[in-house]
Short mmCIF file of C-alpha atoms and ligand atoms in Angstrom, two decimals:
data_model
loop_
_atom_site.label_atom_id
_atom_site.label_comp_id
_atom_site.label_asym_id
_atom_site.label_seq_id
_atom_site.Cartn_x
_atom_site.Cartn_y
_atom_site.Cartn_z
CA MET A 1 121.61 13.21 137.04
CA GLN A 2 119.88 10.26 138.71
CA GLU A 3 117.35 8.40 136.55
CA VAL A 4 113.79 8.56 137.86
CA ILE A 5 112.18 5.13 137.92
CA PHE A 6 108.44 4.37 137.85
CA ASP A 7 107.34 3.37 141.36
CA SER A 8 106.56 -0.26 140.49
CA ALA A 9 106.67 -1.38 144.15
CA ARG A 10 103.70 0.81 145.11
CA GLU A 11 102.07 0.11 141.74
CA LYS A 12 102.07 -3.61 142.64
CA PHE A 13 100.74 -2.92 146.14
CA PHE A 14 97.83 -0.81 144.84
CA ASP A 15 97.15 -3.17 141.94
CA GLU A 16 96.62 -5.98 144.43
CA PHE A 17 94.36 -3.68 146.45
CA SER A 18 92.24 -2.55 143.49
CA ASN A 19 89.53 -5.23 143.73
CA ARG A 20 88.92 -4.40 147.40
CA TRP A 21 89.48 -0.63 147.38
CA ASP A 22 85.85 0.40 146.88
CA GLN A 23 84.74 -1.82 149.78
CA SER A 24 87.56 -1.03 152.20
CA GLY A 25 88.77 2.45 151.21
CA PRO A 26 87.39 5.76 152.50
CA SER A 27 83.77 6.70 151.75
CA PRO A 28 83.36 10.33 152.82
CA ALA A 29 79.90 11.90 152.82
CA THR A 30 79.04 13.85 149.65
CA ASP A 31 78.64 17.14 151.50
CA VAL A 32 82.12 16.77 153.04
CA VAL A 33 83.67 16.14 149.61
CA LEU A 34 81.81 19.04 148.00
CA THR A 35 82.66 21.44 150.82
CA PHE A 36 86.33 20.60 150.30
CA LEU A 37 86.18 20.80 146.46
CA ARG A 38 84.43 24.19 146.56
CA LYS A 39 87.64 25.60 148.03
CA LEU A 40 89.50 24.73 144.80
CA HIS A 41 87.50 27.08 142.53
CA ILE A 42 86.77 24.54 139.79
CA ASP A 43 84.68 25.92 136.93
CA SER A 44 83.95 25.26 133.25
CA ALA A 45 87.26 26.79 132.08
CA LYS A 46 89.43 24.58 134.28
CA THR A 47 91.59 21.50 133.79
CA VAL A 48 91.73 19.41 136.95
CA LEU A 49 94.42 16.81 137.64
CA ASP A 50 93.33 14.13 140.12
CA VAL A 51 96.66 12.66 141.26
CA GLY A 52 96.39 9.10 142.60
CA THR A 53 92.77 8.99 141.52
CA GLY A 54 92.47 5.30 142.46
CA THR A 55 89.07 3.97 141.39
CA GLY A 56 87.86 7.55 140.90
CA LEU A 57 86.28 8.44 144.24
CA LEU A 58 86.50 12.16 143.43
CA ILE A 59 85.60 11.98 139.74
CA PRO A 60 81.78 12.44 139.85
CA HIS A 61 82.18 15.14 142.51
CA ILE A 62 84.74 17.06 140.43
CA PHE A 63 82.45 16.79 137.38
CA SER A 64 79.61 18.32 139.37
CA PHE A 65 81.55 21.63 138.98
CA HIS A 66 81.53 21.16 135.14
CA PRO A 67 85.28 21.46 134.49
CA ALA A 68 86.56 21.52 130.90
CA ARG A 69 88.72 18.45 131.51
CA VAL A 70 89.67 16.05 134.29
CA ILE A 71 92.91 14.08 134.09
CA ALA A 72 92.69 11.00 136.29
CA LEU A 73 96.26 9.90 136.99
CA ASP A 74 97.29 6.73 138.79
CA LEU A 75 100.19 4.30 138.99
CA SER A 76 97.94 1.29 139.08
CA ALA A 77 96.30 -0.20 135.98
CA GLY A 78 94.02 -2.23 138.29
CA MET A 79 92.69 0.90 140.02
CA LEU A 80 92.20 2.63 136.66
CA GLU A 81 90.33 -0.38 135.27
CA LYS A 82 87.80 -0.03 138.08
CA LEU A 83 87.58 3.71 137.41
CA ARG A 84 86.91 3.00 133.72
CA GLU A 85 84.13 0.53 134.53
CA LYS A 86 82.42 3.11 136.75
CA HIS A 87 83.00 6.41 134.99
CA SER A 88 84.31 6.33 131.41
CA THR A 89 80.98 6.23 129.54
CA ARG A 90 79.36 8.69 131.93
CA PHE A 91 81.91 11.50 131.52
CA GLY A 92 83.10 10.86 127.95
CA ALA A 93 85.88 12.92 126.35
CA GLY A 94 86.16 15.32 129.29
CA LEU A 95 87.71 12.52 131.33
CA VAL A 96 91.30 11.66 130.42
CA ILE A 97 92.56 8.48 132.13
CA LEU A 98 96.31 8.34 132.45
CA GLN A 99 98.42 5.57 133.91
CA GLY A 100 101.58 7.18 135.24
CA ASP A 101 103.73 8.21 138.14
CA VAL A 102 103.59 11.79 139.47
CA HIS A 103 107.40 11.73 139.64
CA LEU A 104 107.53 11.25 135.85
CA LEU A 105 104.50 13.39 135.10
CA ASN A 106 103.90 13.18 131.37
CA LEU A 107 102.03 16.48 130.96
CA PRO A 108 103.17 19.77 129.40
CA ASP A 109 104.24 22.76 131.50
CA THR A 110 101.59 25.19 132.80
CA THR A 111 98.51 23.34 131.54
CA VAL A 112 96.71 22.39 134.77
CA ASP A 113 94.49 24.74 136.82
CA VAL A 114 93.86 22.51 139.83
CA ALA A 115 95.92 19.54 141.05
CA VAL A 116 94.33 17.53 143.84
CA CYS A 117 96.24 14.83 145.72
CA ASN A 118 93.54 13.04 147.70
CA GLY A 119 94.84 10.26 149.92
CA VAL A 120 98.09 9.93 148.04
CA TYR A 121 100.74 12.43 149.17
CA PRO A 122 102.34 10.17 151.85
CA HIS A 123 102.86 7.56 149.12
CA PHE A 124 105.04 9.84 146.98
CA ARG A 125 108.48 8.26 147.11
CA ASP A 126 110.28 11.57 146.48
CA LYS A 127 108.19 14.46 147.81
CA SER A 128 110.60 17.04 146.43
CA LEU A 129 110.39 15.68 142.89
CA ALA A 130 106.61 15.22 143.09
CA LEU A 131 106.10 18.83 144.26
CA SER A 132 108.44 20.13 141.55
CA GLN A 133 106.49 18.21 138.90
CA LEU A 134 103.16 19.51 140.19
CA HIS A 135 104.53 23.04 140.25
CA ARG A 136 105.75 22.61 136.65
CA VAL A 137 102.39 21.50 135.22
CA LEU A 138 100.28 24.02 137.15
CA LYS A 139 99.47 27.38 135.62
CA LYS A 140 100.41 30.54 137.50
CA ARG A 141 97.89 30.94 140.37
CA GLY A 142 96.87 27.31 139.83
CA VAL A 143 95.71 25.45 142.92
CA LEU A 144 97.46 22.53 144.62
CA ALA A 145 95.52 20.58 147.25
CA VAL A 146 96.89 17.79 149.43
CA ASN A 147 94.11 16.17 151.42
CA HIS A 148 92.68 13.19 153.26
CA PHE A 149 89.05 12.75 154.27
CA ALA A 150 90.28 11.48 157.63
CA GLY A 151 92.53 12.76 160.39
CA ARG A 152 96.32 12.53 160.21
CA GLU A 153 96.60 10.22 163.23
CA PHE A 154 94.16 7.78 161.67
CA ILE A 155 96.00 7.81 158.33
CA ASN A 156 99.35 7.31 160.04
CA SER A 157 97.98 4.47 162.17
CA ILE A 158 96.68 2.65 159.05
CA HIS A 159 99.90 3.15 157.09
CA GLY A 160 102.11 2.55 160.12
CA SER A 161 100.54 -0.85 160.78
CA SER A 162 100.70 -2.04 157.15
CA SER A 163 102.34 -5.40 156.52
CA HIS A 164 104.12 -3.78 153.55
CA ASP A 165 107.55 -2.33 154.42
CA LEU A 166 107.23 0.67 152.09
CA ILE A 167 103.68 1.62 153.07
CA ARG A 168 104.67 1.58 156.77
CA GLN A 169 106.99 4.49 155.98
CA ASP A 170 104.36 6.50 154.05
CA LEU A 171 103.48 8.87 156.88
CA LEU A 172 101.89 12.30 156.89
CA ASP A 173 103.59 15.31 158.52
CA PRO A 174 101.47 17.82 160.45
CA ALA A 175 99.75 20.24 158.06
CA ALA A 176 101.84 23.15 159.40
CA THR A 177 105.06 21.28 158.50
CA LEU A 178 103.70 20.21 155.11
CA SER A 179 102.69 23.85 154.43
CA GLU A 180 106.29 24.96 154.97
CA THR A 181 107.51 22.21 152.66
CA ILE A 182 105.01 23.15 149.94
CA ALA A 183 105.84 26.87 150.30
CA GLY A 184 109.47 25.97 149.58
CA TYR A 185 108.48 24.82 146.07
CA GLY A 186 106.98 28.11 144.89
CA PHE A 187 103.50 27.98 146.41
CA HIS A 188 101.57 30.33 148.65
CA VAL A 189 99.59 28.34 151.23
CA LYS A 190 96.00 29.63 151.45
CA GLU A 191 94.36 27.29 153.92
CA LEU A 192 95.08 24.27 156.06
CA ARG A 193 93.23 21.89 158.35
CA ASP A 194 94.61 19.14 160.56
CA ASP A 195 92.09 17.67 163.00
CA THR A 196 90.51 14.31 163.76
CA ASN A 197 88.10 14.48 160.79
CA GLU A 198 90.06 15.96 157.93
CA PHE A 199 93.49 16.95 156.72
CA TYR A 200 94.26 19.43 153.98
CA VAL A 201 96.71 22.00 152.72
CA ILE A 202 95.51 24.21 149.87
CA ALA A 203 98.08 26.36 148.09
CA GLU A 204 98.40 28.53 145.01
CA LYS A 205 101.31 28.53 142.57
CA ILE A 206 103.15 31.85 142.82
C1 SAM B 1 95.20 5.41 149.04
S1 SAM B 1 94.81 5.36 147.34
C2 SAM B 1 93.68 6.74 147.17
C3 SAM B 1 92.84 6.65 145.93
C4 SAM B 1 91.81 7.75 145.74
N1 SAM B 1 92.41 9.07 145.65
C5 SAM B 1 90.78 7.69 146.84
O1 SAM B 1 90.76 8.57 147.70
O2 SAM B 1 89.97 6.73 146.85
C6 SAM B 1 96.31 6.00 146.62
C7 SAM B 1 96.34 5.90 145.11
O3 SAM B 1 97.44 6.66 144.63
C8 SAM B 1 98.14 5.93 143.64
N2 SAM B 1 99.54 6.37 143.67
C9 SAM B 1 100.47 6.12 144.62
N3 SAM B 1 101.64 6.69 144.31
C10 SAM B 1 101.45 7.32 143.12
C11 SAM B 1 102.30 8.05 142.26
N4 SAM B 1 103.60 8.23 142.55
N5 SAM B 1 101.80 8.56 141.12
C12 SAM B 1 100.49 8.35 140.79
N6 SAM B 1 99.63 7.63 141.56
C13 SAM B 1 100.11 7.13 142.72
C14 SAM B 1 97.94 4.47 144.02
O4 SAM B 1 98.09 3.60 142.93
C15 SAM B 1 96.52 4.48 144.60
O5 SAM B 1 95.55 4.19 143.62
#
C-alpha cells in the first residue's frame, strides 16, 4: 500500500498566503452564505467539519445555526493562526481547531453530521482518497457539500493563471461531472448548482 504523505507543498503555498487571505480572498454576502448553509440542515445536535477552513470565513455563519461542535480543519498553521485570532475566544469549546490534511483525516469513523468543503475541493491532491475519508467520518445520512461562492469559470481562471505549478492544475469539473464522481463514493446527490455566481454539489451519505 502506498504511504499517504501530508500535502506540504500546498501547505507552504497557503501558509504564505495566510497574511493576505482576508484581504484578497472571497467575501460573499452574508445572505448568500446563509442561504447556502441552510441547505445543510445544521442544528444543535450536529457536528460540522469545515474542511479547508482557511481563516474561518464560514465559522461565524455555521455557529449562527448553533451546532454542538465545529471542527475547523486546515493544512496551514498560518491560516489557522488567523482563525484563532478572530474566532477562538468567541466560540469557546464548541470550536475545535485541527491542523491536518483531509487525505490523512485524523477523526473517528461516523462522527460527523455535515462536512463542508468551501473553496478547497480542487486543491485535494487525491480526490478519491479525500472522498473516501469524508465518507468514512460522516454518519449515515450525513451531508457532504462541495462549494465555491463564485462561478466555476472564475475559479478555474484564478487557479489556471497561478504562478504556482500545482495550483495551476487545481481545476474544478462541471458540477454534473463532480456529482457523478461523488455518487461513486457512496453518496446520493441531492442538489447542485453551477452558474456564474455559485458552484455547489450537496450530497448525503447512503
Ligand atoms: C482557497 S482556501 C479557502 C479557505 C476558506 N474555506 C475560505 O473560503 O475562505 C483553501 C484552504 O484549504 C486548505 N487546504 C488545501 N488542501 C487541503 C487539504 N488537503 N486538507 C486540509 N486543508 C486543505 C488550504 O490550506 C487553504 O487554507
